[in-house]
Amino acid sequence: MAGGSSQPGRSVTSKILAILSAFETTRRSLNLTEISKSADLPLSTTHRLVGELVDAGILSRTGNGGVQLGLRLWAIAQNTGRQLRDTARPFVQDLFSLTGETSQLAIRDGNMALYIDRVYGTRRVARVSRVGGRLPLHATAVGKAILAFSEDWVMDAYLAQPMEPMTAHTRSNPVQLRNELNRAKHNGYAITREEVRLGTCSIAVPVYHTGRLGCSIGLVIPTSHAANMERHLPVLYGISKRIEAATSHIPLETLLGIISGPDMNVPESEG
Amino acid sequence: MAGGSSQPGRSVTSKILAILSAFETTRRSLNLTEISKSADLPLSTTHRLVGELVDAGILSRTGNGGVQLGLRLWAIAQNTGRQLRDTARPFVQDLFSLTGETSQLAIRDGNMALYIDRVYGTRRVARVSRVGGRLPLHATAVGKAILAFSEDWVMDAYLAQPMEPMTAHTRSNPVQLRNELNRAKHNGYAITREEVRLGTCSIAVPVYHTGRLGCSIGLVIPTSHAANMERHLPVLYGISKRIEAATSHIPLETLLGIISGPDMNVPESEG
DNA sequence: GCAATCCCTTCCACTCAGTGGAAGCCTAGT
DNA sequence: ACTAGGCTTCCACTGAGTGGAAGGGATTGC
């Protein structure tokens, strides 16, 4: 190839992924040069690949010479984990209607809580989590619920790795966190108080599937009226039970679309 | 290459797209052989590419040897058109809360209505449209609203091409449809009666953006109580106005993520 | 128990699709 | 007119990608 170099060991597939990943964090449109830097590809290669992806509808050009993710990609990706989202959504809506608080559904994706659905009002509120976004398991209520109610090896593996604090209130000490998770396990629910972001608290409960934890649902509540968050527990438990009933006939795998990426892997033999 | 053949003219990119497209229609997981057939690729090539995509998290393996779309792809794709979805969603929810009927938001994607959001209750109802799915513009109320309230060239171009009927009630005659669209334009809303599927009717109104049509919102109503669908018009107009207000500060392009794919193209000079 | 079927995985010699440096363009700013 | 930044085109080279064929492994049928 030109210059004979061609950065060996990189498959075309990995290059395409690198280009898509450039859009994983930002919601802006990017120009060629930015993509080429972010994907660490020569400009001419980026140019050609982006051109192909645009033709395919995976990416699309904006007016001012930028590039962003295309609707075709979005439409294809909508089929991922559709069963869980389609089934659970009305219940998450109910949760919002009954509490008036931002309602969320999350699953575990490796070491992160992946937000699958989110229902909120028109009132403008500071927004950290977003559908498709991830937050560390130890900082969020839905995450703590996932840790507390999964099989023991999940909590053990998670506590063994370093944990970044997000605010001054975030529990990042393994011993302290283990205590809190055990308490959550005993109580049947998890809470956070300004551990993701100052000004908001949250409360979450697990949703089971065939006896194991499937996902978790929770509320995000401004600190100003989070004094007695536990008043929402009856509703949370009720919705959890209803999601459990509505999803029980669907195998867990097709529900979640299987956890992806670098994983806290399931031990080879059963734990 | 082996055999020296290598189906020339197919870029790796196009092969990857072909594999992803295999999942565009089905929600089942597919096995290698099925993918290889659907994408029209040799089995060994499919095997290698699927392997790479699985490693990247774009696809994921299910327990029983199948493959389905991966969460990573879904998470990346969530950034597409996020502004419109995030902004409009609470209003679509309101629409549902106020009417109790399945509420939808759609945009035009080429010759199809692309469903961007959908809010519905827990009651089991027959479901044709789905988020990320497409239906022909002439068969749906949201589609008719899009045709009726877009610039004239859109309707003209659409009526010039053949239209498939979906039920016995679908308008597929261009003259008849043009009359109906003009009537819709005059009335300010569009309806369908069992034109997508027997047993359901629908009503929709346009949502404007800087004077032009941006998207449309509508309700799907079982024929059994669709006698006076127009009773919902005040709510529909109210919600439309509120979405208009909430999105007015966002440029149309970043809202929609630009229409992709083979298009009824915008005429070169302004029409 | 053996053959048939289906599907997945591995191998490997061939070669063309993909490559990326360099040069050329175009627009905007000074 | 000159500079700077970003986009597009060109093209000779070559190793990444290719796919037919053969090998496994599981399941079914008789």
Coordinates of C-alpha atoms (C1' of nucleotides) in Angstrom, one line a residue:
Chain A
M1 CA 0.0 0.0 0.0
A2 CA 1.0 3.6 -0.3
G3 CA 4.2 4.0 1.6
G4 CA 3.9 0.3 2.2
S5 CA 2.9 1.0 5.8
S6 CA -0.9 0.7 6.4
Q7 CA -0.8 0.5 10.2
P8 CA -0.8 -3.3 10.3
G9 CA -3.1 -5.3 12.6
R10 CA -6.1 -3.0 12.2
S11 CA -9.0 -4.6 10.4
V12 CA -11.4 -2.5 8.4
T13 CA -14.1 -3.5 10.9
S14 CA -12.1 -2.0 13.7
K15 CA -11.6 1.2 11.8
I16 CA -15.3 1.5 11.2
L17 CA -16.0 0.9 14.9
A18 CA -13.4 3.5 15.8
I19 CA -15.3 6.0 13.6
L20 CA -18.6 5.2 15.2
S21 CA -17.1 5.4 18.6
A22 CA -16.1 8.9 17.9
F23 CA -19.8 9.7 18.3
E24 CA -20.3 7.6 21.4
T25 CA -19.6 10.5 23.8
T26 CA -20.5 13.6 21.9
R27 CA -23.9 14.6 20.6
R28 CA -22.4 17.3 18.4
S29 CA -21.7 16.7 14.7
L30 CA -18.0 16.2 14.0
N31 CA -16.0 17.2 11.0
L32 CA -13.6 14.9 9.1
T33 CA -10.5 16.1 10.9
E34 CA -12.1 15.6 14.3
I35 CA -13.2 12.0 13.4
S36 CA -9.8 11.2 12.0
K37 CA -8.1 12.3 15.2
S38 CA -10.6 10.6 17.5
A39 CA -10.4 7.3 15.5
D40 CA -6.6 7.7 15.1
L41 CA -6.8 7.2 11.3
P42 CA -5.2 9.0 8.4
L43 CA -7.3 11.7 7.0
S44 CA -7.7 10.1 3.6
T45 CA -8.7 6.8 5.0
T46 CA -11.3 8.5 7.2
H47 CA -12.5 10.4 4.2
R48 CA -13.2 7.3 2.3
L49 CA -14.7 5.3 5.1
V50 CA -16.9 8.1 6.2
G51 CA -18.1 8.5 2.6
E52 CA -19.1 4.9 2.5
L53 CA -20.9 5.1 5.8
V54 CA -22.8 8.2 4.7
D55 CA -23.8 6.4 1.5
A56 CA -25.1 3.5 3.6
G57 CA -27.1 5.8 5.9
I58 CA -25.0 4.9 8.9
L59 CA -23.8 8.4 9.1
S60 CA -25.3 11.5 7.6
R61 CA -23.9 14.9 6.6
T62 CA -25.2 18.0 8.3
G63 CA -25.5 21.3 6.4
N64 CA -22.3 22.9 7.6
G65 CA -19.9 20.2 6.5
G66 CA -20.3 18.2 9.7
V67 CA -21.1 14.5 10.0
Q68 CA -23.4 12.8 12.6
L69 CA -25.0 9.5 13.2
G70 CA -27.6 8.5 10.6
L71 CA -31.2 7.5 11.1
R72 CA -30.7 4.2 9.4
L73 CA -28.3 3.2 12.2
W74 CA -30.8 4.3 14.8
A75 CA -33.6 2.4 13.2
I76 CA -31.6 -0.8 13.0
A77 CA -30.4 -0.5 16.5
Q78 CA -34.0 -0.1 17.8
N79 CA -34.3 -3.8 17.5
T80 CA -31.8 -4.4 20.2
G81 CA -33.3 -5.5 23.5
R82 CA -36.7 -4.4 22.2
Q83 CA -38.6 -7.0 24.2
L84 CA -37.5 -5.6 27.5
R85 CA -38.0 -2.0 26.5
D86 CA -41.4 -2.5 24.8
T87 CA -42.7 -4.6 27.7
A88 CA -41.4 -2.4 30.5
R89 CA -42.0 1.0 29.1
P90 CA -45.7 1.4 30.1
F91 CA -44.8 0.3 33.6
V92 CA -42.0 2.9 33.8
Q93 CA -44.5 5.4 32.6
D94 CA -46.9 4.3 35.3
L95 CA -44.1 4.8 37.8
F96 CA -43.7 8.4 36.7
S97 CA -47.4 9.1 36.7
L98 CA -47.8 7.8 40.2
T99 CA -44.8 9.5 41.7
G100 CA -44.3 12.5 39.5
E101 CA -40.5 11.9 39.7
T102 CA -38.1 11.0 37.0
S103 CA -38.3 7.2 36.6
Q104 CA -35.6 5.0 35.3
L105 CA -34.9 1.4 34.3
A106 CA -31.3 0.2 34.1
I107 CA -29.4 -3.1 33.6
R108 CA -25.9 -4.1 34.3
D109 CA -23.5 -3.7 31.4
G110 CA -20.1 -4.8 32.7
N111 CA -19.2 -2.5 35.6
M112 CA -21.7 0.1 34.6
A113 CA -25.4 0.7 35.0
L114 CA -26.8 1.1 31.5
Y115 CA -29.9 3.2 31.3
I116 CA -32.5 1.4 29.2
D117 CA -35.5 3.7 29.7
R118 CA -36.3 7.0 31.4
V119 CA -39.5 8.9 31.8
Y120 CA -39.6 12.4 33.0
G121 CA -41.8 15.5 32.9
T122 CA -41.5 18.7 30.9
R123 CA -40.0 20.6 33.8
R124 CA -36.3 21.3 33.1
V125 CA -34.1 19.4 35.4
A126 CA -30.4 18.8 35.5
R127 CA -29.8 15.5 33.7
V128 CA -26.9 13.2 34.3
S129 CA -28.2 9.8 33.2
R130 CA -29.7 9.4 29.7
V131 CA -31.2 6.5 27.8
G132 CA -28.2 4.6 26.3
G133 CA -25.9 6.2 28.8
R134 CA -23.9 4.5 31.5
L135 CA -23.0 5.4 35.1
P136 CA -20.8 3.6 37.6
L137 CA -22.8 1.0 39.6
H138 CA -21.6 2.2 43.0
A139 CA -22.7 5.8 42.5
T140 CA -26.3 5.3 41.5
A141 CA -29.4 3.9 43.3
V142 CA -30.3 1.6 40.3
G143 CA -26.6 0.5 40.3
K144 CA -26.5 -0.2 44.0
A145 CA -29.8 -2.2 43.7
I146 CA -28.1 -4.2 40.9
L147 CA -25.1 -4.9 43.0
A148 CA -27.0 -5.7 46.2
F149 CA -29.5 -8.1 44.6
S150 CA -27.3 -9.9 42.0
E151 CA -25.4 -13.2 42.8
D152 CA -22.7 -12.6 45.4
W153 CA -19.8 -12.9 42.9
V154 CA -21.0 -9.8 41.2
M155 CA -20.7 -7.6 44.3
D156 CA -17.4 -9.3 45.3
A157 CA -15.9 -8.7 41.8
Y158 CA -17.1 -5.1 41.7
L159 CA -15.8 -4.2 45.2
A160 CA -12.4 -5.7 44.3
Q161 CA -11.8 -3.0 41.6
P162 CA -11.1 0.7 42.2
M163 CA -14.1 3.0 42.3
E164 CA -14.1 6.6 41.2
P165 CA -16.0 9.1 43.4
M166 CA -18.3 11.4 41.4
T167 CA -19.1 13.9 44.2
A168 CA -17.9 14.3 47.8
H169 CA -20.8 12.1 48.9
T170 CA -20.0 9.1 46.6
R171 CA -19.1 5.9 48.5
S172 CA -15.8 4.8 47.1
N173 CA -14.5 2.9 50.1
P174 CA -15.1 -0.9 49.5
V175 CA -15.7 -1.7 53.1
Q176 CA -18.2 1.1 53.6
L177 CA -19.9 0.3 50.3
R178 CA -20.2 -3.4 51.2
N179 CA -21.9 -2.5 54.4
E180 CA -24.3 -0.3 52.7
L181 CA -25.1 -2.9 50.0
N182 CA -25.7 -5.5 52.7
R183 CA -28.1 -3.1 54.4
A184 CA -29.8 -2.5 51.1
K185 CA -30.1 -6.2 50.6
H186 CA -31.7 -6.5 54.0
N187 CA -34.0 -3.6 53.5
G188 CA -35.0 -4.5 49.9
Y189 CA -34.1 -1.2 48.3
A190 CA -31.1 1.1 47.7
I191 CA -30.7 4.9 47.9
T192 CA -28.2 7.5 47.0
R193 CA -28.0 11.0 48.4
E194 CA -26.1 13.4 46.1
E195 CA -23.7 10.7 45.2
V196 CA -23.9 11.2 41.4
R197 CA -24.5 14.9 41.4
L198 CA -25.2 17.6 44.1
G199 CA -28.9 18.4 44.3
T200 CA -30.4 15.0 43.4
C201 CA -31.0 11.8 45.4
S202 CA -32.4 8.5 44.2
I203 CA -34.1 5.4 45.3
A204 CA -34.3 2.0 43.5
V205 CA -35.6 -1.5 43.9
P206 CA -34.6 -4.7 42.0
V207 CA -36.8 -6.4 39.4
Y208 CA -36.4 -10.1 39.4
H209 CA -36.6 -12.6 36.5
T210 CA -36.9 -16.3 37.2
G211 CA -35.5 -15.8 40.6
R212 CA -32.4 -13.9 39.6
L213 CA -32.0 -10.1 39.3
G214 CA -33.0 -8.9 35.8
C215 CA -32.9 -5.1 36.0
S216 CA -33.7 -2.4 38.4
I217 CA -36.0 0.6 38.5
G218 CA -35.7 3.8 40.4
L219 CA -36.6 7.4 40.9
V220 CA -34.4 10.5 40.8
I221 CA -35.6 13.2 43.2
P222 CA -34.3 16.7 43.9
T223 CA -32.7 16.9 47.3
S224 CA -35.2 19.6 48.2
H225 CA -38.0 17.1 48.6
A226 CA -36.1 13.9 49.1
A227 CA -36.6 13.9 52.9
N228 CA -38.8 10.9 52.9
M229 CA -38.0 9.1 49.7
E230 CA -39.2 5.8 51.2
R231 CA -42.8 7.0 50.8
H232 CA -42.4 5.9 47.1
L233 CA -41.5 2.3 48.0
P234 CA -45.0 0.8 47.8
V235 CA -45.3 2.1 44.2
L236 CA -41.8 1.0 43.3
Y237 CA -42.4 -2.5 44.6
G238 CA -45.8 -2.7 42.9
I239 CA -44.3 -1.7 39.5
S240 CA -41.4 -4.0 40.0
K241 CA -43.8 -7.0 40.6
R242 CA -45.8 -6.0 37.5
I243 CA -42.7 -5.8 35.3
E244 CA -41.6 -9.2 36.7
A245 CA -44.9 -10.7 35.8
A246 CA -45.0 -9.1 32.3
T247 CA -41.5 -10.3 31.4
S248 CA -41.5 -13.8 33.1
H249 CA -42.3 -15.6 29.9
I250 CA -39.4 -14.1 28.0
P251 CA -36.0 -15.7 28.3
L252 CA -33.5 -13.4 30.1
E253 CA -31.2 -13.5 27.1
T254 CA -33.6 -12.2 24.5
L255 CA -34.7 -9.7 27.1
L256 CA -31.4 -8.0 27.6
G257 CA -29.7 -8.8 24.3
I258 CA -26.8 -10.1 26.4
I259 CA -24.4 -8.0 28.2
S260 CA -21.6 -6.8 25.8
G261 CA -18.1 -5.7 25.9
P262 CA -15.3 -6.2 28.5
D263 CA -17.1 -7.8 31.3
M264 CA -17.0 -8.9 34.9
N265 CA -17.2 -12.3 33.4
V266 CA -19.4 -15.1 34.7
P267 CA -17.2 -17.6 36.4
E268 CA -16.5 -20.7 34.3
S269 CA -18.3 -23.1 36.7
E270 CA -21.4 -22.0 38.4
G271 CA -20.8 -19.8 41.5
Chain B
M1 CA -7.7 -14.5 -2.9
A2 CA -8.9 -18.0 -2.6
G3 CA -10.1 -19.1 -5.9
G4 CA -9.1 -15.6 -7.0
S5 CA -12.8 -14.6 -7.1
S6 CA -13.8 -12.5 -4.0
Q7 CA -17.0 -11.1 -5.5
P8 CA -15.3 -7.9 -6.7
G9 CA -16.8 -4.5 -6.1
R10 CA -18.0 -5.1 -2.6
S11 CA -16.2 -3.1 0.0
V12 CA -15.8 -4.5 3.5
T13 CA -18.0 -1.7 4.7
S14 CA -20.9 -2.8 2.5
K15 CA -20.5 -6.3 3.8
I16 CA -20.7 -5.2 7.3
L17 CA -23.8 -3.1 6.5
A18 CA -25.3 -6.2 4.8
I19 CA -24.8 -8.2 8.0
L20 CA -26.4 -5.5 10.1
S21 CA -29.3 -5.2 7.6
A22 CA -30.1 -8.8 8.2
F23 CA -31.4 -7.7 11.6
E24 CA -33.3 -4.7 10.3
T25 CA -36.5 -6.6 9.8
T26 CA -36.4 -9.5 12.2
R27 CA -36.3 -9.3 16.0
R28 CA -35.3 -12.9 16.3
S29 CA -31.7 -13.9 16.8
L30 CA -30.1 -15.3 13.6
N31 CA -27.6 -18.1 13.1
L32 CA -24.5 -17.8 10.9
T33 CA -26.1 -19.5 8.0
E34 CA -29.1 -17.3 8.0
I35 CA -27.0 -14.2 8.2
S36 CA -24.8 -15.5 5.4
K37 CA -27.8 -16.0 3.2
S38 CA -29.4 -12.7 4.1
A39 CA -26.2 -10.8 3.4
D40 CA -25.3 -12.9 0.4
L41 CA -21.8 -13.6 1.7
P42 CA -19.8 -16.8 1.8
L43 CA -20.1 -18.6 5.1
S44 CA -16.5 -18.2 6.0
T45 CA -16.5 -14.5 5.4
T46 CA -19.6 -14.1 7.4
H47 CA -18.1 -16.1 10.1
R48 CA -15.0 -13.9 10.4
L49 CA -16.9 -10.6 10.1
V50 CA -19.6 -11.6 12.6
G51 CA -16.8 -12.7 15.0
E52 CA -15.2 -9.2 14.7
L53 CA -18.5 -7.5 15.2
V54 CA -19.2 -9.6 18.3
D55 CA -15.8 -8.7 19.8
A56 CA -16.6 -5.1 19.2
G57 CA -20.0 -5.4 20.9
I58 CA -21.9 -4.4 17.8
L59 CA -23.4 -7.9 17.7
S60 CA -23.7 -10.4 20.6
R61 CA -24.1 -14.1 20.9
T62 CA -27.1 -15.6 22.4
G63 CA -27.0 -18.8 24.4
N64 CA -28.2 -21.2 21.7
G65 CA -25.7 -20.3 19.1
G66 CA -27.6 -17.4 17.7
V67 CA -26.4 -13.9 17.1
Q68 CA -28.3 -10.6 17.7
L69 CA -27.7 -6.9 17.8
G70 CA -25.5 -5.8 20.7
L71 CA -26.1 -3.3 23.4
R72 CA -23.0 -1.3 22.3
L73 CA -24.6 -0.6 19.0
W74 CA -27.8 0.4 20.6
A75 CA -26.0 2.7 23.1
I76 CA -24.1 4.5 20.3
A77 CA -27.2 4.9 18.2
Q78 CA -29.1 6.5 21.0
N79 CA -27.2 9.7 20.2
T80 CA -29.0 9.9 16.9
G81 CA -31.7 12.6 16.8
R82 CA -31.5 12.7 20.6
Q83 CA -32.5 16.4 20.7
L84 CA -35.9 15.8 19.1
R85 CA -36.7 12.6 21.1
D86 CA -35.5 14.0 24.5
T87 CA -37.4 17.2 23.9
A88 CA -40.6 15.8 22.5
R89 CA -41.0 12.7 24.7
P90 CA -42.6 14.4 27.7
F91 CA -45.2 16.0 25.4
V92 CA -46.0 12.7 23.7
Q93 CA -46.5 11.3 27.2
D94 CA -48.8 14.1 28.0
L95 CA -50.7 13.3 24.8
F96 CA -51.1 9.8 26.0
S97 CA -52.1 10.8 29.6
L98 CA -54.7 13.2 28.3
T99 CA -56.3 10.9 25.7
G100 CA -55.6 7.4 27.0
E101 CA -54.8 6.4 23.4
T102 CA -51.6 5.2 21.8
S103 CA -49.6 8.3 20.9
Q104 CA -47.0 8.6 18.2
L105 CA -44.5 11.0 16.8
A106 CA -43.2 10.5 13.3
I107 CA -40.9 12.2 10.8
R108 CA -40.5 11.7 7.0
D109 CA -37.7 9.4 6.0
G110 CA -37.7 9.3 2.2
N111 CA -41.1 7.9 1.2
M112 CA -41.8 6.5 4.6
A113 CA -43.1 7.7 8.0
L114 CA -40.4 6.9 10.5
Y115 CA -41.7 6.4 14.0
I116 CA -39.5 8.3 16.4
D117 CA -41.5 7.8 19.6
R118 CA -44.6 6.0 20.8
V119 CA -46.4 6.0 24.2
Y120 CA -49.0 3.3 25.0
G121 CA -50.6 1.7 27.9
T122 CA -50.2 -1.8 29.4
R123 CA -53.3 -3.0 27.7
R124 CA -52.3 -5.5 24.9
V125 CA -53.2 -4.1 21.5
A126 CA -52.3 -5.1 18.0
R127 CA -49.2 -3.2 17.1
V128 CA -48.2 -2.3 13.5
S129 CA -46.0 0.7 14.0
R130 CA -43.1 0.6 16.4
V131 CA -40.3 3.0 17.4
G132 CA -37.6 2.8 14.7
G133 CA -40.1 1.3 12.2
R134 CA -41.4 2.7 9.0
L135 CA -44.8 2.7 7.3
P136 CA -45.8 4.2 3.9
L137 CA -46.8 7.9 4.1
H138 CA -50.2 7.4 2.4
A139 CA -51.5 4.7 4.7
T140 CA -51.0 6.4 8.1
A141 CA -52.5 9.5 9.7
V142 CA -49.1 10.8 10.7
G143 CA -47.9 10.1 7.2
K144 CA -50.8 12.0 5.6
A145 CA -50.2 14.9 7.9
I146 CA -46.6 15.0 6.8
L147 CA -47.7 14.9 3.1
A148 CA -50.4 17.5 3.5
F149 CA -48.4 20.1 5.4
S150 CA -45.0 19.8 3.8
E151 CA -43.9 21.9 0.9
D152 CA -46.0 21.2 -2.3
W153 CA -43.2 19.3 -4.1
V154 CA -43.2 16.6 -1.4
M155 CA -46.8 15.7 -2.1
D156 CA -46.4 16.0 -5.8
A157 CA -43.3 13.7 -5.8
Y158 CA -45.0 11.2 -3.6
L159 CA -48.2 11.0 -5.6
A160 CA -46.2 10.5 -8.8
Q161 CA -44.9 7.1 -7.6
P162 CA -46.9 3.9 -7.1
M163 CA -48.6 3.3 -3.8
E164 CA -49.2 -0.1 -2.3
P165 CA -52.5 -0.6 -0.5
M166 CA -52.2 -2.2 3.0
T167 CA -55.9 -3.0 3.6
A168 CA -59.0 -2.8 1.4
H169 CA -59.5 0.7 2.9
T170 CA -56.1 2.1 2.0
R171 CA -56.2 5.0 -0.5
S172 CA -53.8 4.1 -3.3
N173 CA -55.4 6.1 -6.1
P174 CA -53.4 9.3 -6.6
V175 CA -56.3 11.5 -7.5
Q176 CA -58.5 10.4 -4.6
L177 CA -55.5 10.7 -2.2
R178 CA -54.6 14.2 -3.5
N179 CA -58.2 15.3 -2.8
E180 CA -58.1 13.9 0.7
L181 CA -54.7 15.5 1.4
N182 CA -56.0 18.9 0.2
R183 CA -59.0 18.4 2.5
A184 CA -56.7 17.6 5.4
K185 CA -54.7 20.7 4.6
H186 CA -57.8 22.7 4.8
N187 CA -59.1 21.1 8.0
G188 CA -55.7 21.2 9.7
Y189 CA -55.6 17.4 10.5
A190 CA -55.5 14.0 8.8
I191 CA -57.3 10.8 9.6
T192 CA -57.2 7.1 8.6
R193 CA -59.9 4.5 9.0
E194 CA -58.6 1.0 8.9
E195 CA -56.1 1.9 6.2
V196 CA -53.1 0.4 7.9
R197 CA -54.8 -2.5 9.6
L198 CA -58.4 -3.6 10.2
G199 CA -59.7 -2.6 13.6
T200 CA -57.7 0.6 14.1
C201 CA -58.1 4.2 13.0
S202 CA -55.9 7.2 13.6
I203 CA -55.8 10.9 13.6
A204 CA -52.8 13.2 13.4
V205 CA -51.8 16.9 13.2
P206 CA -48.6 18.6 12.0
V207 CA -45.9 20.0 14.2
Y208 CA -44.2 23.0 12.7
H209 CA -40.6 24.2 13.0
T210 CA -39.7 27.7 11.9
G211 CA -42.7 27.8 9.6
R212 CA -42.0 24.5 7.9
L213 CA -43.3 21.1 8.8
G214 CA -41.0 19.4 11.3
C215 CA -42.8 16.2 12.3
S216 CA -46.3 15.0 13.1
I217 CA -48.0 13.6 16.1
G218 CA -51.0 11.4 16.2
L219 CA -53.2 8.9 18.0
V220 CA -54.1 5.3 17.1
I221 CA -57.6 4.4 18.2
P222 CA -59.5 1.1 18.0
T223 CA -62.3 1.3 15.5
S224 CA -64.8 0.4 18.3
H225 CA -64.5 3.9 19.8
A226 CA -63.2 5.9 16.9
A227 CA -66.6 7.3 16.1
N228 CA -65.7 10.8 17.0
M229 CA -61.9 10.9 16.9
E230 CA -62.1 14.7 16.3
R231 CA -62.8 15.1 20.0
H232 CA -59.1 14.7 20.6
L233 CA -58.2 17.6 18.3
P234 CA -57.9 20.3 21.0
V235 CA -55.4 18.2 22.9
L236 CA -53.5 17.3 19.7
Y237 CA -53.2 21.0 18.7
G238 CA -52.2 22.0 22.2
I239 CA -49.4 19.4 22.4
S240 CA -48.3 20.3 18.8
K241 CA -47.9 23.9 19.8
R242 CA -46.0 23.0 22.9
I243 CA -43.6 20.8 21.0
E244 CA -43.2 23.6 18.5
A245 CA -42.3 26.0 21.2
A246 CA -39.9 23.6 23.0
T247 CA -38.0 22.8 19.8
S248 CA -38.0 26.2 18.1
H249 CA -34.5 27.1 19.3
I250 CA -32.9 24.0 17.9
P251 CA -31.9 23.9 14.2
L252 CA -34.0 21.5 12.2
E253 CA -31.0 19.6 11.0
T254 CA -29.7 18.7 14.5
L255 CA -33.2 17.9 15.5
L256 CA -33.8 15.3 12.9
G257 CA -30.3 14.1 12.2
I258 CA -31.0 14.7 8.6
I259 CA -33.1 12.4 6.5
S260 CA -31.0 9.5 5.3
G261 CA -30.9 7.0 2.4
P262 CA -32.6 7.1 -1.0
D263 CA -34.7 10.1 -0.9
M264 CA -37.3 12.1 -2.6
N265 CA -34.6 14.6 -3.0
V266 CA -34.9 18.3 -2.4
P267 CA -34.9 20.0 -5.8
E268 CA -31.6 21.6 -6.7
S269 CA -33.0 25.1 -6.8
E270 CA -35.6 26.1 -4.3
G271 CA -39.1 25.0 -5.3
Chain C
dG1 C1' -24.8 -48.2 15.9
dC2 C1' -24.2 -45.9 11.6
dA3 C1' -25.3 -42.6 8.1
dA4 C1' -27.2 -38.3 6.9
dT5 C1' -27.9 -33.6 7.9
dC6 C1' -27.0 -29.2 9.5
dC7 C1' -24.2 -25.9 11.2
dC8 C1' -19.9 -24.0 12.9
dT9 C1' -14.9 -23.5 12.6
dT10 C1' -10.2 -23.6 10.7
dC11 C1' -6.9 -23.5 7.1
dC12 C1' -4.2 -21.3 3.5
dA13 C1' -2.5 -19.6 -1.1
dC14 C1' -3.9 -15.9 -3.9
dT15 C1' -4.7 -11.2 -5.1
dC16 C1' -7.3 -7.0 -5.4
dA17 C1' -9.5 -3.9 -2.2
dG18 C1' -7.8 -0.9 0.8
dT19 C1' -4.2 2.0 1.9
dG20 C1' -2.1 6.6 3.2
dG21 C1' 1.5 10.1 1.8
dA22 C1' 1.5 13.8 -1.2
dA23 C1' -0.3 17.1 -4.0
dG24 C1' -4.2 19.9 -5.3
dC25 C1' -8.6 22.7 -4.1
dC26 C1' -11.5 25.6 -2.0
dT27 C1' -13.0 28.8 1.3
dA28 C1' -12.3 32.2 5.0
dG29 C1' -9.6 35.2 7.4
dT30 C1' -6.1 39.0 7.6
Chain D
dA1 C1' -2.2 38.5 -2.0
dC2 C1' -0.8 35.5 1.3
dT3 C1' -1.9 32.2 5.0
dA4 C1' -4.3 28.6 7.3
dG5 C1' -7.5 25.0 7.8
dG6 C1' -10.0 21.6 6.1
dC7 C1' -11.7 18.7 2.3
dT8 C1' -10.9 15.8 -1.9
dT9 C1' -8.4 13.3 -5.4
dC10 C1' -4.5 10.5 -7.1
dC11 C1' -2.0 6.4 -7.4
dA12 C1' 1.7 2.7 -6.8
dC13 C1' 2.2 -0.7 -3.4
dT14 C1' 1.1 -4.7 -0.7
dG15 C1' -0.8 -7.4 3.3
dA16 C1' -5.5 -7.7 4.9
dG17 C1' -9.2 -9.8 3.4
dT18 C1' -10.9 -13.5 0.8
dG19 C1' -13.7 -17.9 0.1
dG20 C1' -13.4 -22.8 -1.4
dA21 C1' -12.4 -26.8 0.8
dA22 C1' -11.9 -29.8 4.5
dG23 C1' -12.5 -30.9 9.4
dG24 C1' -15.6 -31.1 13.8
dG25 C1' -19.4 -31.6 16.5
dA26 C1' -24.1 -32.0 17.6
dT27 C1' -28.6 -33.8 16.4
dT28 C1' -31.8 -36.6 14.0
dG29 C1' -33.5 -40.7 11.6
dC30 C1' -33.6 -45.5 10.7

